Each structure stands twice: as structure tokens, then as C-alpha cells.
mmCIF file of C-alpha atoms in Angstrom:
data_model
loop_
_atom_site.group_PDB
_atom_site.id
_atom_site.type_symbol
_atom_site.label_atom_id
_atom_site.label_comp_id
_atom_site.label_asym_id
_atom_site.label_seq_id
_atom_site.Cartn_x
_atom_site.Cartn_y
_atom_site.Cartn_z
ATOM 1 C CA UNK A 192 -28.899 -10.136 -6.347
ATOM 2 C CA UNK A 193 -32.065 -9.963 -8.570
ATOM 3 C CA UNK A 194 -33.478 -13.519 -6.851
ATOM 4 C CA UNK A 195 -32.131 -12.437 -3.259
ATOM 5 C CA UNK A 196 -31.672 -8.624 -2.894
ATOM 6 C CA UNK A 197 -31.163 -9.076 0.961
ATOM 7 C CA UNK A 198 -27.386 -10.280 0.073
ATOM 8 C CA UNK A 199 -27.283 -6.264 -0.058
ATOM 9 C CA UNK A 200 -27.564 -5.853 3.696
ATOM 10 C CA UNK A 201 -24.447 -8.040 4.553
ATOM 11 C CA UNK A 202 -22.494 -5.683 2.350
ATOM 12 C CA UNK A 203 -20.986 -3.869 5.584
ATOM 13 C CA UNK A 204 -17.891 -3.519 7.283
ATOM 14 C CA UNK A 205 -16.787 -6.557 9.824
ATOM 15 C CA UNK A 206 -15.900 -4.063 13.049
ATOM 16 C CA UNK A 207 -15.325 -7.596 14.766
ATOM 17 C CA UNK A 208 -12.284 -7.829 12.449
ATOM 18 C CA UNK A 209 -10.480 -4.736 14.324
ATOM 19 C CA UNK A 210 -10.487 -6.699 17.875
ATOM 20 C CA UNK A 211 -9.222 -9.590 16.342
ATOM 21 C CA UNK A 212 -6.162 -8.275 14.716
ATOM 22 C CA UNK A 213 -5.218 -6.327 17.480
ATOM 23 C CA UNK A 214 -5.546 -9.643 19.744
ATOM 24 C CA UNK A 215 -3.740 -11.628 16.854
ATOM 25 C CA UNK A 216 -0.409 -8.728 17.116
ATOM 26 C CA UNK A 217 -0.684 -9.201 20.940
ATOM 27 C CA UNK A 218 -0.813 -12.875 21.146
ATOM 28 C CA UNK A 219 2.550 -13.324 18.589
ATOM 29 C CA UNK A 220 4.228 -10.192 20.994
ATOM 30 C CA UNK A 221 3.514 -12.491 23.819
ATOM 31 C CA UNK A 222 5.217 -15.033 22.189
ATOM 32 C CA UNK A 223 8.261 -13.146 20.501
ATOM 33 C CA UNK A 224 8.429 -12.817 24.589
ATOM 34 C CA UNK A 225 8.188 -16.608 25.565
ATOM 35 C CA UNK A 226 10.571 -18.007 22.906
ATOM 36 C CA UNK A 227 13.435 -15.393 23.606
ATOM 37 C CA UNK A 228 15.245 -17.857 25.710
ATOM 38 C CA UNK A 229 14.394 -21.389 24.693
ATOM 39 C CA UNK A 230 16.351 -24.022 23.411
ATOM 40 C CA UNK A 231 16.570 -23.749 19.222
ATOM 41 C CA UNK A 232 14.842 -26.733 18.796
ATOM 42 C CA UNK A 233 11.275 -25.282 20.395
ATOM 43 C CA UNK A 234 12.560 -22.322 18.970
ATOM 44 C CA UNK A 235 11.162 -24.246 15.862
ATOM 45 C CA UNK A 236 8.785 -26.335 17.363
ATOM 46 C CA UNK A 237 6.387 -23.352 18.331
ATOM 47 C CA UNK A 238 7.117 -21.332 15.323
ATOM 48 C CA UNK A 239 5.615 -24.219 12.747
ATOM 49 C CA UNK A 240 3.122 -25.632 15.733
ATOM 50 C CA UNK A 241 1.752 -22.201 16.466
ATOM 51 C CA UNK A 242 3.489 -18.981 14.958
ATOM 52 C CA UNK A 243 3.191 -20.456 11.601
ATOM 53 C CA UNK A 244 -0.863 -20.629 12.259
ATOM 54 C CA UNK A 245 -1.207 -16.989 13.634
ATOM 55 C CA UNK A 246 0.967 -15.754 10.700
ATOM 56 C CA UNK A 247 -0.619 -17.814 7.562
ATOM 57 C CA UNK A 248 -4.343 -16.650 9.486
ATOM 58 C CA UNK A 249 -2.983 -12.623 9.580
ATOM 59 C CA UNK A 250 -2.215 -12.724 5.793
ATOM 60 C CA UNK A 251 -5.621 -13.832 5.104
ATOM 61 C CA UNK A 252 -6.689 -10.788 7.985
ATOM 62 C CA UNK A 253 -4.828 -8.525 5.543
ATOM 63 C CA UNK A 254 -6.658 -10.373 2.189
ATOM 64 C CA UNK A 255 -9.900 -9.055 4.548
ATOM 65 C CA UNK A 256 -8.271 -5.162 5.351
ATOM 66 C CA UNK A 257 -7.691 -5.134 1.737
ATOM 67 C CA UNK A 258 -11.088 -5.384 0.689
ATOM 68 C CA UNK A 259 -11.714 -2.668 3.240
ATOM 69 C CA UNK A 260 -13.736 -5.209 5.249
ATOM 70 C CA UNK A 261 -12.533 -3.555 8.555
ATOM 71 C CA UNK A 262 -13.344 -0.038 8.103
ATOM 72 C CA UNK A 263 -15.555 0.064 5.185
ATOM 73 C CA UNK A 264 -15.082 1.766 1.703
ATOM 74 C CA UNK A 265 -15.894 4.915 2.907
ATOM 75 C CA UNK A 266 -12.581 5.154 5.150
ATOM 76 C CA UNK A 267 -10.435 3.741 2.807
ATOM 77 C CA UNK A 268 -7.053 4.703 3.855
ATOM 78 C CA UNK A 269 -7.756 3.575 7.542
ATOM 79 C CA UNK A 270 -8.020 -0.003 6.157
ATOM 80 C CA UNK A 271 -4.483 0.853 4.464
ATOM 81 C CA UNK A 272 -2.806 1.569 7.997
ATOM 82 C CA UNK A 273 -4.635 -1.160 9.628
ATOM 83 C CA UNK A 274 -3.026 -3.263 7.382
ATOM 84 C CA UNK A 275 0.832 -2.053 7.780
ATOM 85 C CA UNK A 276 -0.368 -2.516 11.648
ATOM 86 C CA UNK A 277 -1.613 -6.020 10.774
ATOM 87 C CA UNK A 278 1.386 -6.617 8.500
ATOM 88 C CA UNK A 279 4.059 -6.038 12.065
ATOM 89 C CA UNK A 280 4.015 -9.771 13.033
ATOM 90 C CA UNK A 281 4.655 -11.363 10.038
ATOM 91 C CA UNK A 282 8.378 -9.912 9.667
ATOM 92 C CA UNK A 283 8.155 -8.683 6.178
ATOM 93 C CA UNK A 284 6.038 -6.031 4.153
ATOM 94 C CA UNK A 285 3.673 -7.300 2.699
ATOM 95 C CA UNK A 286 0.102 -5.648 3.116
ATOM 96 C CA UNK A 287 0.330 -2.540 0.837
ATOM 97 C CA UNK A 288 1.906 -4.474 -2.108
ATOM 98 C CA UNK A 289 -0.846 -7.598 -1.411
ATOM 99 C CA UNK A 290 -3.772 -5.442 -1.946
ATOM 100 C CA UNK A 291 -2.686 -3.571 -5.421
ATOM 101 C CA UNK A 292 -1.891 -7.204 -6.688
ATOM 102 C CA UNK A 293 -5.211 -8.404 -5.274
ATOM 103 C CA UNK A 294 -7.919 -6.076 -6.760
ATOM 104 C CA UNK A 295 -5.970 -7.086 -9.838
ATOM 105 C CA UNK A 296 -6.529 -10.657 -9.294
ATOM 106 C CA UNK A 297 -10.098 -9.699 -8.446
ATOM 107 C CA UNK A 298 -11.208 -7.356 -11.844
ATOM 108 C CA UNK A 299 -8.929 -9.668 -13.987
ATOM 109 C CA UNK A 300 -9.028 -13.212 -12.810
ATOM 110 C CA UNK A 301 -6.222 -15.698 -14.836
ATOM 111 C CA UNK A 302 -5.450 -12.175 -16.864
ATOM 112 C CA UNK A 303 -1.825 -13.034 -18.408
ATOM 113 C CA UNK A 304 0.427 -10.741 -17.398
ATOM 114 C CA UNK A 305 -2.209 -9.184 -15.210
ATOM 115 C CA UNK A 306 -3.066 -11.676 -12.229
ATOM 116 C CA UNK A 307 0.196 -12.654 -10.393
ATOM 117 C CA UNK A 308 -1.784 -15.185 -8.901
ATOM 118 C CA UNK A 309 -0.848 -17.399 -12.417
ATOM 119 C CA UNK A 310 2.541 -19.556 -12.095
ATOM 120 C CA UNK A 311 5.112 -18.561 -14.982
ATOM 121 C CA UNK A 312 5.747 -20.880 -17.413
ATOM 122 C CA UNK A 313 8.577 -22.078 -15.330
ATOM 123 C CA UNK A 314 6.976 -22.845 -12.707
ATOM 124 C CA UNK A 315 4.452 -25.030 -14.741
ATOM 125 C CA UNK A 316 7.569 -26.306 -16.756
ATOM 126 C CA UNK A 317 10.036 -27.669 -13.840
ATOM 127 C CA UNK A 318 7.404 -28.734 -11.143
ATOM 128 C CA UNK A 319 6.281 -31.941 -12.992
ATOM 129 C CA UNK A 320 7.189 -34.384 -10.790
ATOM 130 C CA UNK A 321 5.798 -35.758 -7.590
ATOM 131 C CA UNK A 322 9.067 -34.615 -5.850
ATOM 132 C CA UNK A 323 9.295 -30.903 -7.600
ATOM 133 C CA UNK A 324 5.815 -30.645 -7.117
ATOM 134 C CA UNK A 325 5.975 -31.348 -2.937
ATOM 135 C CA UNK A 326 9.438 -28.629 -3.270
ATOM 136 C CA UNK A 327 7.239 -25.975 -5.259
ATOM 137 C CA UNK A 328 4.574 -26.622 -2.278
ATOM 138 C CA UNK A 329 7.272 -25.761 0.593
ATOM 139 C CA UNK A 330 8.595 -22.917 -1.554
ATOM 140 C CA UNK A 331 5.311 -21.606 -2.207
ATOM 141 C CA UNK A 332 6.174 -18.115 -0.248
ATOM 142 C CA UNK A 333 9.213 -17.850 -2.201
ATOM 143 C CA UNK A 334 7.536 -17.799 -5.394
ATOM 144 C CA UNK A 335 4.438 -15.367 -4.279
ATOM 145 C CA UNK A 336 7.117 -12.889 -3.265
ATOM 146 C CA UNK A 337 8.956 -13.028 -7.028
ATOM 147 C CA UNK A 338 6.519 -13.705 -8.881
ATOM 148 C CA UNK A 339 4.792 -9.995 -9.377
ATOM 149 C CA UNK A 340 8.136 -9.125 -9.408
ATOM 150 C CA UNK A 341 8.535 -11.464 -13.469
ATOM 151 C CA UNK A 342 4.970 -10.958 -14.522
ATOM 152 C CA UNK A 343 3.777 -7.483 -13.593
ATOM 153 C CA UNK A 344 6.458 -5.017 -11.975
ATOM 154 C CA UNK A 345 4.844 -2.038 -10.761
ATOM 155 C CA UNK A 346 6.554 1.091 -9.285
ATOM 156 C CA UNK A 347 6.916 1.312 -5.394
ATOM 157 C CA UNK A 348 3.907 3.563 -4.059
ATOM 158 C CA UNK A 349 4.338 5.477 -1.123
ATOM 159 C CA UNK A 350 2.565 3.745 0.798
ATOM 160 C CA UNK A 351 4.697 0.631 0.252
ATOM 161 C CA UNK A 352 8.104 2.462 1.229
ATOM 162 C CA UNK A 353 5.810 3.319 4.485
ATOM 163 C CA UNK A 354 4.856 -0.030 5.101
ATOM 164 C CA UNK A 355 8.558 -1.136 4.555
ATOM 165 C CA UNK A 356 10.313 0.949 6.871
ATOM 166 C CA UNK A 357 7.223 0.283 9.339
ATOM 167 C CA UNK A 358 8.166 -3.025 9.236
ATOM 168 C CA UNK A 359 11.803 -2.484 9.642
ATOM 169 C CA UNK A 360 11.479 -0.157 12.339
ATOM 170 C CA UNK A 361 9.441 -2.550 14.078
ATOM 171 C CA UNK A 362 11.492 -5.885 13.551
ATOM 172 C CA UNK A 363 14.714 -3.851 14.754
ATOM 173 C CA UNK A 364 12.897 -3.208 17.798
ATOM 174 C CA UNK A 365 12.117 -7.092 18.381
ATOM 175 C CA UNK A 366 15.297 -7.528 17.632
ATOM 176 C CA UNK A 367 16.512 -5.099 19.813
ATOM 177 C CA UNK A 368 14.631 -5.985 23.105
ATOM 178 C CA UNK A 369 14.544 -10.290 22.846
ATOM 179 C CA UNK A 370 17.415 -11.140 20.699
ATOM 180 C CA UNK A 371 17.759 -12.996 17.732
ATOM 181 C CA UNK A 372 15.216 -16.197 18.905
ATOM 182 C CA UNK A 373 12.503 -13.854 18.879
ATOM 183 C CA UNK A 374 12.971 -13.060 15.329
ATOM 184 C CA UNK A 375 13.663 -16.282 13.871
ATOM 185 C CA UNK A 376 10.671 -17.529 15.210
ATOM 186 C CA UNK A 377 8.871 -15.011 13.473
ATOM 187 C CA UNK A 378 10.426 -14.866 10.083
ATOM 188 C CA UNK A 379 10.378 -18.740 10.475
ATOM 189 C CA UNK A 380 6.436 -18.997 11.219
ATOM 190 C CA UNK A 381 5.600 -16.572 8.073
ATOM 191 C CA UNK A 382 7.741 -18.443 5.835
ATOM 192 C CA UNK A 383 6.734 -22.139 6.949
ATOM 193 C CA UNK A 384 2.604 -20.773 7.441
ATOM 194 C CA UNK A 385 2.931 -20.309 4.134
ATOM 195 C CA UNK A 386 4.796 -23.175 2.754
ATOM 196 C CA UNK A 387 4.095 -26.590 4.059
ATOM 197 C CA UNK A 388 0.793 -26.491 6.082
ATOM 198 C CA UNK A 389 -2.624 -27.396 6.161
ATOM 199 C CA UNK A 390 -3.558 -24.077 5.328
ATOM 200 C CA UNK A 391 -1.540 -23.470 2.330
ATOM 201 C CA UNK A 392 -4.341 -26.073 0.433
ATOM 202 C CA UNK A 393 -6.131 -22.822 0.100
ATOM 203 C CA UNK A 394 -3.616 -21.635 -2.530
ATOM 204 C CA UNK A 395 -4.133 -24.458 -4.729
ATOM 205 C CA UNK A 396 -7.637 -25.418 -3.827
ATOM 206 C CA UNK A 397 -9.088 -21.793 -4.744
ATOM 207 C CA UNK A 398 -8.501 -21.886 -8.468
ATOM 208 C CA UNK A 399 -6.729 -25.106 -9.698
ATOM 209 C CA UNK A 400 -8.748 -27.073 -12.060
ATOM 210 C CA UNK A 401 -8.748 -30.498 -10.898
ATOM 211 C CA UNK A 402 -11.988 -30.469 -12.645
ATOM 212 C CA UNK A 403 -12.185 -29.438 -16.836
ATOM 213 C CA UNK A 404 -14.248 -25.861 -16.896
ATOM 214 C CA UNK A 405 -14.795 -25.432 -12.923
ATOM 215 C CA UNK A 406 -11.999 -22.509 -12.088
ATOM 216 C CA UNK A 407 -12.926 -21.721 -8.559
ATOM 217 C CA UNK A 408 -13.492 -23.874 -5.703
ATOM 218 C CA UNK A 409 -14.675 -23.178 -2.350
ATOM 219 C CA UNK A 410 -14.040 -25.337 0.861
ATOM 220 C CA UNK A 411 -16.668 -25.765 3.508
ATOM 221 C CA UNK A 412 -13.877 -27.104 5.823
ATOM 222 C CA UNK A 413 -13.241 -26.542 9.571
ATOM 223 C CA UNK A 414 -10.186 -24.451 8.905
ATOM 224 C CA UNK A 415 -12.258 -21.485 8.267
ATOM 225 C CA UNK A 416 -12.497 -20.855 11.594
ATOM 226 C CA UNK A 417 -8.720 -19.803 11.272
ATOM 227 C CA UNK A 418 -8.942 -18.269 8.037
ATOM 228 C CA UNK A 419 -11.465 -15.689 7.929
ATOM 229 C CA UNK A 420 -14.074 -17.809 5.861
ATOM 230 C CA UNK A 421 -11.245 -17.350 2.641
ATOM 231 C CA UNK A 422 -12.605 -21.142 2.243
ATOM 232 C CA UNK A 423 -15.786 -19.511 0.664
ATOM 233 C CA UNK A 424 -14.253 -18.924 -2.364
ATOM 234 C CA UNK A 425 -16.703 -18.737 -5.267
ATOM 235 C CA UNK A 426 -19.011 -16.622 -2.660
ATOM 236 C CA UNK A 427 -16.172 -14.115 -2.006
ATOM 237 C CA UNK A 428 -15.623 -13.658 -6.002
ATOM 238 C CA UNK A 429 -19.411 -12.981 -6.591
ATOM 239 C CA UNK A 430 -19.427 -10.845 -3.614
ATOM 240 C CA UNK A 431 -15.953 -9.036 -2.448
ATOM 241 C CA UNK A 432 -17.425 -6.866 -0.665
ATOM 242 C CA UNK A 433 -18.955 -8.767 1.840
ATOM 243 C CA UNK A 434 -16.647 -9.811 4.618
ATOM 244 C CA UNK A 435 -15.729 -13.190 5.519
ATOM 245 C CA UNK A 436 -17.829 -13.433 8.443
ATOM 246 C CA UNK A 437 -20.645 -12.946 6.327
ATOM 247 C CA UNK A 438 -19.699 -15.328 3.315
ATOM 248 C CA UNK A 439 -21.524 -18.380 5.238
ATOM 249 C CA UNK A 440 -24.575 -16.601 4.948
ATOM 250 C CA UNK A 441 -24.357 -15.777 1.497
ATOM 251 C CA UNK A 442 -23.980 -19.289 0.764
ATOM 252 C CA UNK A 443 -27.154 -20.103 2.572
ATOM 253 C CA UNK A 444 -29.667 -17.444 1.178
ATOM 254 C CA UNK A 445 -28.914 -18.568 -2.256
ATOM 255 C CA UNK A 446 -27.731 -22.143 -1.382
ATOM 256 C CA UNK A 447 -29.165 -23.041 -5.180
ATOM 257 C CA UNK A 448 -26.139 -21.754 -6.920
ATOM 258 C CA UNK A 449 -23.509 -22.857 -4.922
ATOM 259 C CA UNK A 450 -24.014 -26.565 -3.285
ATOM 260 C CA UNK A 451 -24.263 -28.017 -6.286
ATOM 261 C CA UNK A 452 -20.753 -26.526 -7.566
ATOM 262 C CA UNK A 453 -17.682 -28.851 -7.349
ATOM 263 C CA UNK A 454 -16.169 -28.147 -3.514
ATOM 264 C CA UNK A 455 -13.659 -29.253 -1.063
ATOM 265 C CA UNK A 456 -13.896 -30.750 2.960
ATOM 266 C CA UNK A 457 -10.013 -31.241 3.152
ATOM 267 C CA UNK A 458 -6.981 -28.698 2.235
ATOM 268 C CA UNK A 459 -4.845 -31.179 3.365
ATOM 269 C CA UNK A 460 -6.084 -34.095 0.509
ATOM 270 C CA UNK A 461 -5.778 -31.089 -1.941
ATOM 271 C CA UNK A 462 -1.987 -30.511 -1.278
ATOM 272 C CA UNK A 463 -1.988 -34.547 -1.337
ATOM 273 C CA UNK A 464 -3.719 -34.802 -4.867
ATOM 274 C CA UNK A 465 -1.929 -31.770 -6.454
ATOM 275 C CA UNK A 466 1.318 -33.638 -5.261
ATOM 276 C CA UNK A 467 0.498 -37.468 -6.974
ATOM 277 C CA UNK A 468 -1.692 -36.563 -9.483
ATOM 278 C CA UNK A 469 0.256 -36.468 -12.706
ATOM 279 C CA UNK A 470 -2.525 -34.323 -14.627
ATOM 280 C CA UNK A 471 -2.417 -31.662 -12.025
ATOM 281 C CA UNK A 472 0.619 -29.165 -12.023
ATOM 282 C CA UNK A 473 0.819 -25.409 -11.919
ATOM 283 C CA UNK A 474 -0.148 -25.132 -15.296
ATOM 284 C CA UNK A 475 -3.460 -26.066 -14.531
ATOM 285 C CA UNK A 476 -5.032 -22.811 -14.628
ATOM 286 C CA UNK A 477 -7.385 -20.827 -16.324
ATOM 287 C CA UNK A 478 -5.137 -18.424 -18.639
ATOM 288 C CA UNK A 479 -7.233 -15.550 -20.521
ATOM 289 C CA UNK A 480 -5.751 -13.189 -23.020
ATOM 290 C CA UNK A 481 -7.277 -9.542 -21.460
ATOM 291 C CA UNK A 482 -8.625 -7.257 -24.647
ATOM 292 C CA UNK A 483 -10.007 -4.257 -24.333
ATOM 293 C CA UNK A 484 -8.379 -1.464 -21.361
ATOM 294 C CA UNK A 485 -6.937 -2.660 -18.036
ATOM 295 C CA UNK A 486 -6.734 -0.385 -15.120
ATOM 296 C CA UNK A 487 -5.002 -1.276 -12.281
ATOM 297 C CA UNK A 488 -4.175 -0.324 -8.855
#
């Protein structure tokens, strides 16, 4: 900021990110619609081909609501019910809970007991293999949604019991008016977005070392477009206030501290080398040992 105190300006809410949330909810109601009555088997066709992309691409909306990127800071609690809204398609709550973890992740990055975002030591333990390895891949939403649960419990907020019987309310409703298809397909596309996809290489490509003393890696890929810029990885942990949109720039005006970092084209060749490379498991992570006082959310 002292070399290039115009990164200031792009510190702004992304009003652009409103519209395309609300387009995001209508296009997976539309199709909640169109699979009611198909066959099973493009039942879960469309819900990897194109419900898993629209779900994995709203959790990464909600990374953006929870840095208050759609309302600003100054409206703080509006980002909070955008996000239960934002949260609707996916088919479980997950917003309110995401963004306590997440500043977390944020103040105290590889913090043991602090940043969920750290396997346990049985994850890093049993996935050894080439085969457990590819299994802790697919089961990767399985393990987000325990692991807080091992390494950090915190008490239920109110805002979380809202967002759960939000989401209740609202998946009874699917359920209600197009049948069970409808919500397969949508519990189906959050769980396999999230598992084994292209886009999941943004779990492991963000902070696994695959290089001694680099922690965080950012991807200059074409799956940005579908992902909010989250690709921009060291740029969004200098700067997480600025909103993805934004992040490209960022890299540009001081293009001296980032091109020459270590960085990634393809999410898909990460997943690949995390898989067959026996040196990389989910142990390779940056662990610290937090002193001094932690606040959290």
C-alpha cells in the first residue's frame, strides 16, 4: 500500500455481486423445475454436468458475502441475510457457519486448533496412498462439514439456527412442489461440486505446499470466470477486502510482488499431482502454534 496507495480505491463493495446471486438462485429454481420428471440417470447427468458448477461457484459467492463484498462493511448484517438467501440452492446451511470459520482462517492462517481449514492428523495419517488420496478428494465435502466440528466446536449463534431452519423451510418447499428428483439433484450437485471436480483444485491448490516455504498459491486459470476470482489467492490474503472482481487488478498495479511467486494454470493437474505424488498428502501444510490472545468470531 505504501508503493501503490491506489489499491485503496478498489476497496469497495462489488454491487455486481447482488445481480448475480439472485440470477444464480433463479437459474438452479429453473432447473429444480426441468429435472422434476426426468429419467434418474439425467437426474445425475445434469446435477454433476451443471448443478454441481452453479453450486461449487455459489459457495465461493458466499466466501465473497462473507467478506461483506456485496453490501460493504458498513451494512454488515445485510451481507449476513444475503448469504442465508445465497445459501437456498445448495440444500444445506452453510453460509452463517462458513463465515465465523473463515475470518478465522483469515486472522490465523494454519493456527492449530484455530483454522479448520488444516486436515486432522487423521486425515494426514490414512490418506497416504494414491487410492486414499483420490477417496479423500471425492469426500472432500464430507470432511469440511466435520472437521470444525473435531478441531474447533463453537456454540450455534442465532444466526445459524436462522439460516438452518431457512434452509429447511425452503428445501421442504422444493420438496413439496417437484418431488423428490428435484431435491436429489440438488443435494447431489452440492455434494459432487464439491468433491470430484475441476473446481475443487482450488482447495488444495490455495495452500498446499508442493513447494518447501511457499504456503499460498494463486491460479491465473480460466476457471475464475466461475469462481469469483477465488483463483487470486495470495492477492485476496493481502487484501480481503477487496472483492474478487477487483483481485485482477490488484495483481496488475503491483505485478512486482506477485508474478514472480510460485502459481498455477490448471486445478485439474493440481488434483492430478496431489493424487500421484507421494511427498504430497494432507499433511502438507503450514501448521503454526498461535501465542499470544485469539479472538474469534
Amino acid at each position: 500500500l505504501a508503493k501503490h496507495p491506489e489499491i485503496k480505491a478498489l476497496m469497495k463493495p462489488d454491487y455486481n455481486l447482488i445481480w448475480v446471486v439472485v440470477l444464480m438462485v433463479l437459474a438452479q429454481l429453473t432447473a429444480f423445475y426441468l429435472v422434476k420428471d426426468l429419467d434418474w440417470k439425467w437426474v445425475v447427468f445434469w446435477a454433476y454436468v451443471f448443478g454441481s458448477c452453479i453450486s461449487h461457484s455459489m459457495t465461493l459467492a458466499i466466501h465473497e458475502i462473507s467478506h461483506n463484498s456485496a453490501f460493504g462493511n458498513s451494512k454488515a448484517m445485510w451481507n449476513r441475510w444475503f448469504g442465508i438467501f445465497a445459501n437456498l440452492p445448495l440444500g444445506l446451511p452453510y453460509s452463517i457457519s462458513f463465515k465465523r470459520y473463515h475470518m478465522d482462517h483469515h486472522r490465523y492462517l494454519g493456527g492449530d486448533g484455530i483454522d479448520v481449514d488444516i486436515p486432522t492428523n487423521f486425515e494426514g495419517w490414512f490418506f497416504c496412498t494414491p487410492f486414499r488420496k483420490f477417496m479423500w478428494i471425492v469426500l472432500q465435502p464430507f470432511f469440511y462439514a466435520i472437521r470444525p466440528l473435531c478441531i474447533n466446536p463453537k456454540p450455534i449463534s442465532r444466526l445459524e439456527v436462522i439460516n438452518l431452519l431457512a434452509q429447511l423451510s425452503f428445501d421442504v418447499v422444493i420438496y413439496y412442489l417437484w418431488g423428490v428428483k428435484s431435491i436429489f439433484y440438488m443435494l447431489a450437485g452440492s455434494v459432487l461440486g464439491l468433491g470430484l471436480h475441476p473446481i475443487s483444485g482450488h482447495f488444495i491448490a490455495e495452500h498446499y505446499m508442493f513447494l518447501k516455504g511457499h504456503e499460498t498459491y494463486s491460479y491465473y486459470g480460466p476457471l475464475n470466470l466461475l469462481t469469483f476470482n477465488v483463483g487470486y489467492h495470495n492477492e485476496h490474503h493481502d487484501f480481503p477486502n477487496i472483492p474478487g472482481k477487483s483481485l485482477p487488478l490488484v495483481k496488475k498495479i503491483a505485478a512486482e510482488y506477485y508474478d514472480n511467486l510460485p502459481q498455477y494454470n490448471s486445478w485439474i493437474k493440481v488434483l492430478y499431482d496431489f493424487v500421484m505424488d507421494d511427498t504430497i498428502s494432507p499433511y502438507s501444510r503450514m501448521k503454526r502454534q498461535l501465542k499470544g490472545e485469539v479472538k474469534q468470531d
